[in-house]
GROMACS .gro file of C-alpha atoms in nm:
model
  241
    1MET     CA    1   2.389   0.147  -1.030
    2THR     CA    2   2.045   0.287  -0.952
    3LEU     CA    3   2.013   0.460  -0.618
    4GLY     CA    4   1.687   0.444  -0.429
    5ARG     CA    5   1.534   0.755  -0.279
    6ILE     CA    6   1.421   0.657   0.067
    7HIS     CA    7   1.202   0.858   0.300
    8SER     CA    8   1.256   0.641   0.609
    9ILE     CA    9   1.299   0.285   0.736
   10GLU     CA   10   1.102   0.130   1.020
   11SER     CA   11   1.285  -0.166   1.166
   12MET     CA   12   1.017  -0.345   1.372
   13ALA     CA   13   0.665  -0.311   1.229
   14LEU     CA   14   0.367  -0.534   1.307
   15VAL     CA   15   0.089  -0.402   1.080
   16ASP     CA   16   0.252  -0.396   0.736
   17GLY     CA   17   0.222  -0.761   0.641
   18PRO     CA   18   0.264  -1.092   0.825
   19GLY     CA   19   0.491  -1.121   1.126
   20VAL     CA   20   0.761  -0.879   1.233
   21ARG     CA   21   0.878  -0.668   0.942
   22SER     CA   22   1.110  -0.393   0.833
   23VAL     CA   23   0.929  -0.129   0.628
   24VAL     CA   24   1.111   0.079   0.366
   25PHE     CA   25   0.921   0.395   0.273
   26LEU     CA   26   1.021   0.511  -0.075
   27GLN     CA   27   0.977   0.866  -0.202
   28GLY     CA   28   0.740   0.969  -0.476
   29CYS     CA   29   0.367   0.940  -0.545
   30ARG     CA   30   0.152   1.067  -0.830
   31LEU     CA   31  -0.177   1.023  -0.646
   32ARG     CA   32  -0.319   1.300  -0.429
   33CYS     CA   33  -0.559   1.106  -0.212
   34GLN     CA   34  -0.781   1.336  -0.010
   35TYR     CA   35  -0.701   1.146   0.310
   36CYS     CA   36  -0.327   1.089   0.251
   37HIS     CA   37  -0.134   1.098   0.577
   38ASN     CA   38   0.213   1.107   0.416
   39PRO     CA   39   0.224   1.420   0.194
   40ASP     CA   40   0.595   1.440   0.277
   41THR     CA   41   0.649   1.137   0.050
   42TRP     CA   42   0.491   1.289  -0.264
   43SER     CA   43   0.800   1.455  -0.410
   44MET     CA   44   1.104   1.269  -0.540
   45THR     CA   45   1.324   1.548  -0.406
   46GLY     CA   46   1.387   1.695  -0.064
   47LYS     CA   47   1.659   1.769   0.184
   48ASN     CA   48   1.585   1.474   0.415
   49ILE     CA   49   1.577   1.200   0.150
   50GLN     CA   50   1.833   0.921   0.184
   51GLU     CA   51   1.991   0.791  -0.136
   52MET     CA   52   2.106   0.431  -0.111
   53SER     CA   53   2.197   0.142  -0.337
   54ALA     CA   54   1.992  -0.176  -0.323
   55GLU     CA   55   2.299  -0.366  -0.202
   56THR     CA   56   2.354  -0.128   0.089
   57LEU     CA   57   1.987  -0.135   0.183
   58VAL     CA   58   1.956  -0.513   0.185
   59LYS     CA   59   2.275  -0.551   0.387
   60ARG     CA   60   2.119  -0.322   0.646
   61LEU     CA   61   1.789  -0.509   0.639
   62SER     CA   62   1.961  -0.845   0.671
   63ARG     CA   63   2.076  -0.750   1.020
   64PHE     CA   64   1.715  -0.781   1.132
   65LYS     CA   65   1.661  -1.122   0.974
   66PRO     CA   66   1.669  -1.311   1.308
   67TYR     CA   67   1.367  -1.109   1.421
   68TYR     CA   68   1.159  -1.187   1.113
   69GLY     CA   69   1.110  -1.551   1.207
   70ASP     CA   70   0.909  -1.775   0.976
   71LYS     CA   71   0.642  -1.518   0.882
   72GLY     CA   72   0.812  -1.177   0.885
   73GLY     CA   73   1.027  -0.999   0.632
   74VAL     CA   74   1.055  -0.670   0.445
   75THR     CA   75   0.773  -0.448   0.315
   76PHE     CA   76   0.836  -0.176   0.057
   77SER     CA   77   0.592   0.111   0.100
   78GLY     CA   78   0.578   0.483   0.031
   79GLY     CA   79   0.477   0.706  -0.125
   80GLU     CA   80   0.436   0.466  -0.414
   81PRO     CA   81   0.725   0.218  -0.432
   82LEU     CA   82   0.644   0.122  -0.792
   83LEU     CA   83   0.765   0.461  -0.915
   84GLN     CA   84   1.124   0.354  -0.844
   85LYS     CA   85   1.092   0.037  -1.047
   86ASP     CA   86   1.460  -0.040  -1.120
   87PHE     CA   87   1.574   0.013  -0.763
   88LEU     CA   88   1.271  -0.174  -0.628
   89LYS     CA   89   1.325  -0.475  -0.853
   90GLU     CA   90   1.689  -0.503  -0.751
   91ALA     CA   91   1.613  -0.463  -0.380
   92LEU     CA   92   1.341  -0.728  -0.399
   93ARG     CA   93   1.571  -0.962  -0.589
   94LEU     CA   94   1.844  -0.925  -0.328
   95CYS     CA   95   1.598  -0.979  -0.045
   96LYS     CA   96   1.480  -1.302  -0.204
   97ALA     CA   97   1.839  -1.413  -0.255
   98ALA     CA   98   1.897  -1.350   0.116
   99GLY     CA   99   1.596  -1.564   0.210
  100ILE     CA  100   1.381  -1.269   0.321
  101HIS     CA  101   1.004  -1.264   0.262
  102THR     CA  102   0.908  -0.969   0.039
  103CYS     CA  103   0.595  -0.759   0.040
  104LEU     CA  104   0.473  -0.451  -0.150
  105ASP     CA  105   0.238  -0.197   0.007
  106THR     CA  106   0.108  -0.023  -0.303
  107ALA     CA  107  -0.181   0.144  -0.480
  108GLY     CA  108  -0.050  -0.003  -0.807
  109CYS     CA  109   0.009   0.339  -0.963
  110GLY     CA  110   0.360   0.295  -1.099
  111ILE     CA  111   0.538   0.328  -1.432
  112GLY     CA  112   0.532  -0.027  -1.566
  113GLY     CA  113   0.781  -0.310  -1.527
  114TYR     CA  114   0.530  -0.488  -1.304
  115GLU     CA  115   0.607  -0.842  -1.411
  116ASP     CA  116   0.978  -0.798  -1.333
  117ILE     CA  117   0.892  -0.651  -0.991
  118LEU     CA  118   0.633  -0.913  -0.901
  119THR     CA  119   0.870  -1.196  -0.993
  120PHE     CA  120   1.047  -1.122  -0.664
  121THR     CA  121   0.737  -1.036  -0.459
  122ASP     CA  122   0.574  -1.280  -0.217
  123LEU     CA  123   0.275  -1.068  -0.115
  124VAL     CA  124   0.102  -0.747  -0.221
  125LEU     CA  125  -0.089  -0.522   0.017
  126LEU     CA  126  -0.312  -0.357  -0.244
  127ASP     CA  127  -0.473  -0.027  -0.151
  128ILE     CA  128  -0.798  -0.009  -0.345
  129LYS     CA  129  -0.893   0.358  -0.351
  130HIS     CA  130  -1.237   0.306  -0.505
  131TYR     CA  131  -1.408   0.046  -0.724
  132THR     CA  132  -1.562   0.289  -0.976
  133ARG     CA  133  -1.375   0.508  -1.223
  134GLU     CA  134  -1.554   0.824  -1.108
  135GLY     CA  135  -1.496   0.749  -0.740
  136TYR     CA  136  -1.130   0.673  -0.798
  137GLN     CA  137  -1.077   1.008  -0.969
  138GLN     CA  138  -1.261   1.188  -0.690
  139VAL     CA  139  -1.045   1.028  -0.422
  140THR     CA  140  -0.704   1.044  -0.594
  141GLY     CA  141  -0.720   1.306  -0.870
  142GLN     CA  142  -0.604   1.041  -1.121
  143THR     CA  143  -0.761   0.775  -1.341
  144PRO     CA  144  -0.749   0.411  -1.227
  145ASP     CA  145  -0.588   0.287  -1.550
  146GLU     CA  146  -0.239   0.231  -1.411
  147SER     CA  147  -0.360   0.061  -1.095
  148LEU     CA  148  -0.578  -0.171  -1.303
  149ALA     CA  149  -0.280  -0.261  -1.522
  150PHE     CA  150  -0.080  -0.352  -1.211
  151LEU     CA  151  -0.369  -0.557  -1.069
  152GLU     CA  152  -0.411  -0.744  -1.399
  153THR     CA  153  -0.043  -0.841  -1.388
  154ALA     CA  154  -0.066  -0.953  -1.026
  155GLN     CA  155  -0.374  -1.163  -1.103
  156ARG     CA  156  -0.208  -1.322  -1.405
  157MET     CA  157   0.097  -1.409  -1.193
  158HIS     CA  158  -0.116  -1.552  -0.908
  159ILE     CA  159   0.030  -1.309  -0.651
  160PRO     CA  160  -0.134  -1.332  -0.306
  161LEU     CA  161  -0.322  -1.013  -0.213
  162TRP     CA  162  -0.420  -0.843   0.108
  163ILE     CA  163  -0.678  -0.582   0.012
  164ARG     CA  164  -0.687  -0.252   0.199
  165HIS     CA  165  -0.947   0.024   0.173
  166VAL     CA  166  -0.962   0.349   0.368
  167VAL     CA  167  -1.316   0.427   0.485
  168VAL     CA  168  -1.375   0.803   0.504
  169PRO     CA  169  -1.702   0.955   0.631
  170GLY     CA  170  -1.887   1.114   0.341
  171LEU     CA  171  -1.638   0.984   0.083
  172THR     CA  172  -1.592   0.607   0.098
  173ASP     CA  173  -1.837   0.497   0.367
  174GLY     CA  174  -2.201   0.393   0.384
  175ASP     CA  175  -2.366   0.060   0.321
  176GLU     CA  176  -2.417   0.117  -0.051
  177HIS     CA  177  -2.050   0.196  -0.107
  178LEU     CA  178  -1.925  -0.092   0.105
  179GLU     CA  179  -2.164  -0.337  -0.063
  180GLY     CA  180  -2.024  -0.230  -0.400
  181LEU     CA  181  -1.670  -0.266  -0.270
  182LYS     CA  182  -1.748  -0.614  -0.140
  183ASN     CA  183  -1.891  -0.725  -0.473
  184TYR     CA  184  -1.586  -0.590  -0.656
  185ILE     CA  185  -1.337  -0.759  -0.424
  186TRP     CA  186  -1.520  -1.088  -0.463
  187THR     CA  187  -1.444  -1.080  -0.836
  188LEU     CA  188  -1.071  -1.093  -0.761
  189LYS     CA  189  -0.862  -1.406  -0.718
  190TYR     CA  190  -0.586  -1.487  -0.468
  191VAL     CA  191  -0.726  -1.251  -0.203
  192GLU     CA  192  -0.613  -1.377   0.137
  193ARG     CA  193  -0.745  -1.095   0.352
  194VAL     CA  194  -0.947  -0.771   0.343
  195ASP     CA  195  -0.875  -0.483   0.581
  196LEU     CA  196  -1.108  -0.185   0.613
  197LEU     CA  197  -0.904   0.102   0.753
  198PRO     CA  198  -1.098   0.371   0.942
  199TYR     CA  199  -1.012   0.729   0.851
  200HIS     CA  200  -0.778   0.906   1.095
  201VAL     CA  201  -0.618   1.249   1.120
  202LEU     CA  202  -0.270   1.152   1.238
  203GLY     CA  203  -0.104   1.313   0.935
  204VAL     CA  204  -0.284   1.647   0.936
  205HIS     CA  205   0.006   1.823   1.110
  206LYS     CA  206   0.227   1.741   0.809
  207TYR     CA  207   0.004   1.948   0.579
  208LYS     CA  208   0.041   2.245   0.809
  209ALA     CA  209   0.419   2.202   0.821
  210LEU     CA  210   0.433   2.184   0.439
  211ASN     CA  211   0.186   2.470   0.398
  212ILE     CA  212  -0.051   2.249   0.196
  213PRO     CA  213  -0.431   2.285   0.237
  214TYR     CA  214  -0.583   1.972   0.392
  215PRO     CA  215  -0.874   1.851   0.168
  216LEU     CA  216  -1.075   1.691   0.450
  217GLU     CA  217  -1.056   1.971   0.704
  218GLY     CA  218  -1.328   1.920   0.964
  219VAL     CA  219  -1.397   1.552   0.887
  220GLU     CA  220  -1.394   1.359   1.213
  221PRO     CA  221  -1.200   1.032   1.253
  222MET     CA  222  -1.399   0.711   1.223
  223GLU     CA  223  -1.429   0.473   1.516
  224PRO     CA  224  -1.305   0.123   1.417
  225GLN     CA  225  -1.602  -0.056   1.573
  226LYS     CA  226  -1.833   0.103   1.314
  227LEU     CA  227  -1.667  -0.116   1.052
  228SER     CA  228  -1.662  -0.444   1.244
  229ASN     CA  229  -1.965  -0.600   1.074
  230TRP     CA  230  -1.846  -0.510   0.725
  231GLN     CA  231  -1.495  -0.628   0.809
  232THR     CA  232  -1.633  -0.968   0.907
  233LEU     CA  233  -1.859  -0.990   0.602
  234MET     CA  234  -1.585  -0.913   0.351
  235ASN     CA  235  -1.359  -1.181   0.491
  236HIS     CA  236  -1.638  -1.435   0.544
  237HIS     CA  237  -1.678  -1.505   0.173
  238ARG     CA  238  -1.305  -1.560   0.138
  239ASN     CA  239  -1.304  -1.807   0.425
  240GLU     CA  240  -1.599  -1.996   0.279
  241SER     CA  241  -1.465  -2.013  -0.077
   0.00000   0.00000   0.00000
């Protein structure tokens, strides 16, 4: 029996997929995004990590099923949930068997086994870090190869996608960048929604607590209204297609 390493569980979330959802944050991430607000999820080890079987987790989640309604369900997030592929696959399978809608919040940077995982996945919230190889490496410190392999599998399996992209002043903002992002997203199939997420500093205190230098020290948060026109434009093409 594979035990999952869980950072935390949020029982009533409204921004991590459709409807009311439970969100399971799994430990572990290989990316080091400059704007990451959850550095406490990077490591697979730690004193506050919960270890739990998929059966125990889904029994706990099933208690909230009356609140999910027709649209809600469970979202597996992180960290990067794909790094715990065996546990994730089993938890997703059990959720589906229990009649619970399943969603992955992921950057696609896992360790393979994607087809098995996506077989039990209803929706993917895909965090696109950057649309160029150089930009991806600048943002994350890694190559985009693994994320592209995951995306290829999701496209081949016709998995619905909600695209997310964090817009950071001086890093992933500006009309030229967002135009390039738009053109890239429009090459993808099965995209139901695009969300531009303005940079915030809500996780900076975690870096100080962990004694980790914060890469974007001094960068001011972005006001959401600055992205409203681009947000509308990126979703307009989808609605018209």
